[in-house]
Amino acid sequence: MRPRAAPRAPTGAAAAALGLFSFLLLLRPGHACPAGCACTDPHTVDCRDRGLPSVPDPFPLDVRKLLVAGNRIQHIPEDFFIFYGDLVYLDFRNNSLRSLEEGTFSGSAKLAFLDLSYNNLTQLGAGAFRSAGRLVKLSLANNNLAGVHEAAFETLESLQVLELNDNNLRSLSVAALAALPALRTLRLDGNPWLCDCDFAHLFSWLQENVSKLPKVAPGVILARSQPELFLGLSSGRRVGRDTFGILWNFWALLLCFSPCLPPTRFGTWVSQIVSWGFGS
């Protein structure tokens, strides 16, 4: 009787499939919390203020709320949302993110709340949030953003709140905002805006769309009698260096905008802004 042959080792593809299957078993719903984190309920993982250098792993597959604020994380893994597609709420504040690669949010079909404030982001490329079409609130405040591609927010048709305040933005394409039909709250204060035609068109677009942006933030309003916008203008005060960089006052705005806008539009803008009290 011939001796039985030893079983063959799995091929590369089979080994990869076996490894993935084992990983998914490990990540079954209800799996225990990652080391050093806390789970306040079956769908919430709290890893805040742990000094983590990277996103801890693994999480339960059905995690819906992930809190990783206050760490030293520099990168969101490219396949992160492929494994954790049930995430609705991601708090990534106060970390060390430097960039967002296109495709980072692939698989994030349920993500509604994303807070990336207080990181080190400098640029937003085209399609930075592609596949995150259900986002309702996106905070990018207090980064070092100096550039936002006009297609950075494409596909974000549900976005209602966008915070770009306290960055290094000197200009912002109107196209980036026009791609957000559901937008209701916009924060742009705390940026060193450059007085040029791009800014003139941005300011004009904000004026024309002020009725669709009714949400309020205390102390930062565009117009005394209009729904509030957050552009760093305080009601009844002149435009100052503290809010608009080289835009020192109302008359500087007039000189800046007059060559940029058609006469009819410019005249309407002047009459409205004078009625709001910025020239006094």
Short mmCIF file of C-alpha atoms in Angstrom, two decimals:
data_model
loop_
_atom_site.label_atom_id
_atom_site.label_comp_id
_atom_site.label_asym_id
_atom_site.label_seq_id
_atom_site.Cartn_x
_atom_site.Cartn_y
_atom_site.Cartn_z
CA MET A 1 0.00 0.00 0.00
CA ARG A 2 1.43 3.34 -1.09
CA PRO A 3 1.97 5.99 1.56
CA ARG A 4 -0.43 8.92 1.34
CA ALA A 5 1.12 12.02 -0.24
CA ALA A 6 1.55 15.08 1.94
CA PRO A 7 -1.04 17.82 1.28
CA ARG A 8 0.09 20.52 -1.10
CA ALA A 9 0.85 23.98 0.24
CA PRO A 10 -1.75 26.54 -0.88
CA THR A 11 -0.89 28.63 -3.92
CA GLY A 12 -0.31 32.38 -3.58
CA ALA A 13 -3.90 33.26 -4.51
CA ALA A 14 -5.32 30.58 -2.24
CA ALA A 15 -3.12 31.70 0.63
CA ALA A 16 -4.24 35.30 0.18
CA ALA A 17 -7.89 34.26 0.15
CA LEU A 18 -7.35 32.14 3.25
CA GLY A 19 -5.64 35.05 5.00
CA LEU A 20 -8.48 37.42 4.13
CA PHE A 21 -11.05 34.88 5.33
CA SER A 22 -9.22 34.48 8.63
CA PHE A 23 -9.02 38.27 9.02
CA LEU A 24 -12.75 38.65 8.43
CA LEU A 25 -13.45 35.96 11.02
CA LEU A 26 -11.32 37.92 13.47
CA LEU A 27 -13.34 41.04 12.69
CA ARG A 28 -16.72 39.44 13.27
CA PRO A 29 -19.48 41.72 14.65
CA GLY A 30 -19.24 42.11 18.40
CA HIS A 31 -15.51 41.42 18.54
CA ALA A 32 -13.76 42.89 21.59
CA CYS A 33 -12.35 46.42 21.54
CA PRO A 34 -8.85 47.12 20.23
CA ALA A 35 -6.23 47.20 22.96
CA GLY A 36 -6.15 50.51 24.79
CA CYS A 37 -9.54 51.67 23.50
CA ALA A 38 -12.96 51.70 25.13
CA CYS A 39 -16.28 50.51 23.74
CA THR A 40 -19.14 52.43 25.32
CA ASP A 41 -21.73 50.48 23.33
CA PRO A 42 -21.65 47.67 20.73
CA HIS A 43 -21.18 50.10 17.82
CA THR A 44 -18.86 52.75 19.34
CA VAL A 45 -15.06 52.60 19.68
CA ASP A 46 -13.33 55.34 21.68
CA CYS A 47 -9.56 55.66 21.19
CA ARG A 48 -9.18 59.36 22.01
CA ASP A 49 -6.04 60.85 23.56
CA ARG A 50 -3.97 57.65 23.58
CA GLY A 51 -0.88 58.95 21.77
CA LEU A 52 -1.48 56.46 18.94
CA PRO A 53 0.88 56.77 15.92
CA SER A 54 -1.51 54.92 13.59
CA VAL A 55 -5.13 53.85 13.37
CA PRO A 56 -5.53 50.93 15.79
CA ASP A 57 -6.65 47.64 14.31
CA PRO A 58 -8.79 45.62 14.20
CA PHE A 59 -12.23 47.02 15.03
CA PRO A 60 -15.56 45.21 15.02
CA LEU A 61 -16.85 45.11 11.44
CA ASP A 62 -20.09 46.78 12.49
CA VAL A 63 -18.50 49.80 14.21
CA ARG A 64 -20.54 52.92 13.45
CA LYS A 65 -18.91 55.59 15.60
CA LEU A 66 -15.13 55.87 15.81
CA LEU A 67 -13.38 58.44 18.01
CA VAL A 68 -9.62 58.78 17.46
CA ALA A 69 -9.13 62.48 18.26
CA GLY A 70 -6.03 63.62 20.09
CA ASN A 71 -3.50 61.13 18.74
CA ARG A 72 -0.47 61.31 16.40
CA ILE A 73 -1.97 59.52 13.39
CA GLN A 74 -0.47 60.64 10.06
CA HIS A 75 -2.34 58.46 7.60
CA ILE A 76 -5.75 56.89 6.98
CA PRO A 77 -5.20 53.44 5.43
CA GLU A 78 -6.43 53.23 1.83
CA ASP A 79 -8.56 50.14 2.50
CA PHE A 80 -9.92 51.36 5.83
CA PHE A 81 -13.51 51.96 4.72
CA ILE A 82 -13.59 48.76 2.69
CA PHE A 83 -13.49 46.84 5.96
CA TYR A 84 -15.49 49.34 8.03
CA GLY A 85 -18.22 50.42 5.63
CA ASP A 86 -20.82 50.79 8.41
CA LEU A 87 -19.06 53.86 9.85
CA VAL A 88 -21.39 56.83 10.19
CA TYR A 89 -19.37 59.08 12.52
CA LEU A 90 -15.59 59.58 12.41
CA ASP A 91 -13.87 62.02 14.77
CA PHE A 92 -10.28 62.46 13.54
CA ARG A 93 -9.56 65.83 15.17
CA ASN A 94 -6.18 66.86 16.48
CA ASN A 95 -3.98 64.33 14.72
CA SER A 96 -1.09 64.69 12.26
CA LEU A 97 -2.71 64.04 8.87
CA ARG A 98 -0.72 65.69 6.09
CA SER A 99 -2.65 64.58 3.02
CA LEU A 100 -5.73 62.74 1.78
CA GLU A 101 -5.10 60.40 -1.11
CA GLU A 102 -7.73 59.99 -3.80
CA GLY A 103 -9.64 56.85 -2.93
CA THR A 104 -9.11 57.15 0.83
CA PHE A 105 -12.86 57.20 1.36
CA SER A 106 -13.73 54.39 -1.04
CA GLY A 107 -16.34 52.25 0.67
CA SER A 108 -17.54 55.02 3.01
CA ALA A 109 -21.08 54.96 1.66
CA LYS A 110 -22.68 55.46 5.09
CA LEU A 111 -20.32 58.11 6.51
CA ALA A 112 -22.32 61.21 7.52
CA PHE A 113 -20.07 63.07 9.99
CA LEU A 114 -16.34 63.61 9.40
CA ASP A 115 -14.19 65.86 11.57
CA LEU A 116 -10.63 66.40 10.29
CA SER A 117 -10.02 69.68 12.10
CA TYR A 118 -6.71 70.47 13.81
CA ASN A 119 -4.56 68.37 11.49
CA ASN A 120 -1.73 69.33 9.11
CA LEU A 121 -3.53 69.17 5.76
CA THR A 122 -2.17 71.62 3.19
CA GLN A 123 -4.00 70.71 -0.04
CA LEU A 124 -7.27 69.10 -1.08
CA GLY A 125 -7.07 67.43 -4.48
CA ALA A 126 -9.81 66.58 -6.96
CA GLY A 127 -12.16 63.93 -5.67
CA ALA A 128 -10.64 63.94 -2.19
CA PHE A 129 -13.95 62.78 -0.72
CA ARG A 130 -15.20 60.72 -3.63
CA SER A 131 -17.47 57.85 -2.52
CA ALA A 132 -18.46 59.74 0.66
CA GLY A 133 -21.69 60.89 -0.96
CA ARG A 134 -23.74 60.77 2.24
CA LEU A 135 -21.59 63.21 4.19
CA VAL A 136 -23.74 65.76 5.98
CA LYS A 137 -21.03 67.57 7.98
CA LEU A 138 -17.36 68.00 7.06
CA SER A 139 -14.97 69.97 9.25
CA LEU A 140 -11.54 70.93 7.90
CA ALA A 141 -11.03 73.83 10.28
CA ASN A 142 -7.67 74.71 11.81
CA ASN A 143 -5.47 72.93 9.30
CA ASN A 144 -2.84 74.51 7.06
CA LEU A 145 -4.93 74.39 3.90
CA ALA A 146 -3.54 76.68 1.22
CA GLY A 147 -5.28 75.12 -1.79
CA VAL A 148 -8.63 73.48 -2.51
CA HIS A 149 -9.18 71.97 -5.95
CA GLU A 150 -12.41 73.05 -7.62
CA ALA A 151 -13.45 69.37 -7.75
CA ALA A 152 -12.46 68.56 -4.16
CA PHE A 153 -16.07 68.26 -3.01
CA GLU A 154 -17.59 66.64 -6.08
CA THR A 155 -20.24 63.99 -5.31
CA LEU A 156 -20.98 65.51 -1.87
CA GLU A 157 -24.59 66.20 -2.78
CA SER A 158 -25.85 65.71 0.80
CA LEU A 159 -23.30 67.98 2.50
CA GLN A 160 -25.00 70.61 4.66
CA VAL A 161 -22.15 71.88 6.85
CA LEU A 162 -18.66 72.75 5.57
CA GLU A 163 -16.02 74.28 7.85
CA LEU A 164 -12.91 75.73 6.19
CA ASN A 165 -12.19 78.37 8.80
CA ASP A 166 -8.76 79.11 10.28
CA ASN A 167 -6.62 77.85 7.42
CA ASN A 168 -4.19 79.53 5.00
CA LEU A 169 -6.63 80.01 2.12
CA ARG A 170 -5.95 83.08 -0.02
CA SER A 171 -8.51 82.09 -2.65
CA LEU A 172 -11.26 79.55 -3.20
CA SER A 173 -12.91 78.58 -6.48
CA VAL A 174 -16.65 79.24 -6.64
CA ALA A 175 -16.94 75.92 -8.49
CA ALA A 176 -15.91 74.07 -5.33
CA LEU A 177 -18.92 75.47 -3.47
CA ALA A 178 -21.35 75.39 -6.39
CA ALA A 179 -20.99 71.59 -6.39
CA LEU A 180 -22.74 71.43 -3.00
CA PRO A 181 -26.51 71.78 -3.60
CA ALA A 182 -27.51 70.96 0.00
CA LEU A 183 -25.03 73.35 1.67
CA ARG A 184 -26.60 75.37 4.50
CA THR A 185 -23.69 76.29 6.78
CA LEU A 186 -20.32 77.55 5.54
CA ARG A 187 -17.38 78.83 7.59
CA LEU A 188 -14.58 80.70 5.84
CA ASP A 189 -13.40 83.07 8.58
CA GLY A 190 -9.82 83.12 9.79
CA ASN A 191 -8.17 82.90 6.35
CA PRO A 192 -5.75 85.45 4.79
CA TRP A 193 -7.89 86.19 1.72
CA LEU A 194 -6.13 87.90 -1.18
CA CYS A 195 -7.94 90.85 -2.70
CA ASP A 196 -8.21 89.79 -6.33
CA CYS A 197 -10.85 88.84 -8.86
CA ASP A 198 -11.14 85.28 -7.55
CA PHE A 199 -12.08 86.65 -4.17
CA ALA A 200 -14.47 89.14 -5.77
CA HIS A 201 -16.31 86.31 -7.49
CA LEU A 202 -16.34 84.27 -4.28
CA PHE A 203 -17.74 87.17 -2.28
CA SER A 204 -20.33 87.86 -4.97
CA TRP A 205 -21.37 84.19 -5.03
CA LEU A 206 -21.79 84.20 -1.26
CA GLN A 207 -23.96 87.30 -1.48
CA GLU A 208 -26.13 85.73 -4.17
CA ASN A 209 -26.55 82.52 -2.18
CA VAL A 210 -26.97 83.99 1.29
CA SER A 211 -30.64 82.93 1.43
CA LYS A 212 -29.72 79.24 1.19
CA LEU A 213 -27.17 79.46 4.01
CA PRO A 214 -29.34 80.27 7.04
CA LYS A 215 -27.37 78.65 9.86
CA VAL A 216 -25.88 80.90 12.49
CA ALA A 217 -22.54 81.08 14.34
CA PRO A 218 -22.30 83.61 17.20
CA GLY A 219 -20.34 86.77 16.44
CA VAL A 220 -19.45 86.07 12.81
CA ILE A 221 -22.05 87.30 10.33
CA LEU A 222 -22.12 88.70 6.86
CA ALA A 223 -25.09 91.01 7.07
CA ARG A 224 -27.15 92.61 9.78
CA SER A 225 -30.51 91.76 8.27
CA GLN A 226 -29.60 88.76 6.11
CA PRO A 227 -29.26 85.07 7.07
CA GLU A 228 -25.85 84.56 8.59
CA LEU A 229 -22.74 83.45 6.74
CA PHE A 230 -19.34 82.89 8.27
CA LEU A 231 -16.79 84.89 6.29
CA GLY A 232 -15.09 86.75 9.11
CA LEU A 233 -17.21 89.88 8.88
CA SER A 234 -18.83 91.23 12.03
CA SER A 235 -22.09 93.13 11.75
CA GLY A 236 -21.67 96.90 11.65
CA ARG A 237 -17.87 96.79 11.50
CA ARG A 238 -15.38 97.49 8.78
CA VAL A 239 -13.43 94.74 7.14
CA GLY A 240 -10.22 94.56 9.17
CA ARG A 241 -6.75 93.07 8.86
CA ASP A 242 -7.68 90.49 11.48
CA THR A 243 -10.30 88.92 9.22
CA PHE A 244 -9.26 89.60 5.64
CA GLY A 245 -5.51 90.05 5.56
CA ILE A 246 -4.81 92.93 3.14
CA LEU A 247 -8.51 93.87 2.84
CA TRP A 248 -8.20 96.75 5.28
CA ASN A 249 -11.64 98.33 4.93
CA PHE A 250 -14.75 98.74 2.85
CA TRP A 251 -13.06 101.10 0.39
CA ALA A 252 -10.31 98.58 -0.24
CA LEU A 253 -13.04 96.12 -1.19
CA LEU A 254 -14.51 98.62 -3.65
CA LEU A 255 -11.15 99.21 -5.33
CA CYS A 256 -10.49 95.49 -5.43
CA PHE A 257 -13.84 94.41 -6.83
CA SER A 258 -14.63 97.18 -9.30
CA PRO A 259 -12.47 95.82 -12.18
CA CYS A 260 -13.66 92.25 -11.59
CA LEU A 261 -17.46 92.33 -11.68
CA PRO A 262 -19.86 93.47 -14.41
CA PRO A 263 -21.14 97.01 -13.71
CA THR A 264 -24.72 95.93 -12.93
CA ARG A 265 -23.63 93.25 -10.51
CA PHE A 266 -21.05 95.52 -8.90
CA GLY A 267 -23.61 98.31 -8.43
CA THR A 268 -26.05 95.92 -6.76
CA TRP A 269 -23.29 94.61 -4.51
CA VAL A 270 -22.24 98.14 -3.45
CA SER A 271 -25.79 99.24 -2.64
CA GLN A 272 -26.41 96.15 -0.53
CA ILE A 273 -23.15 96.25 1.38
CA VAL A 274 -23.61 99.98 2.10
CA SER A 275 -27.08 99.23 3.47
CA TRP A 276 -25.50 96.63 5.75
CA GLY A 277 -23.29 99.29 7.31
CA PHE A 278 -19.82 98.18 6.26
CA GLY A 279 -18.91 101.60 4.93
CA SER A 280 -19.48 103.48 8.15
#
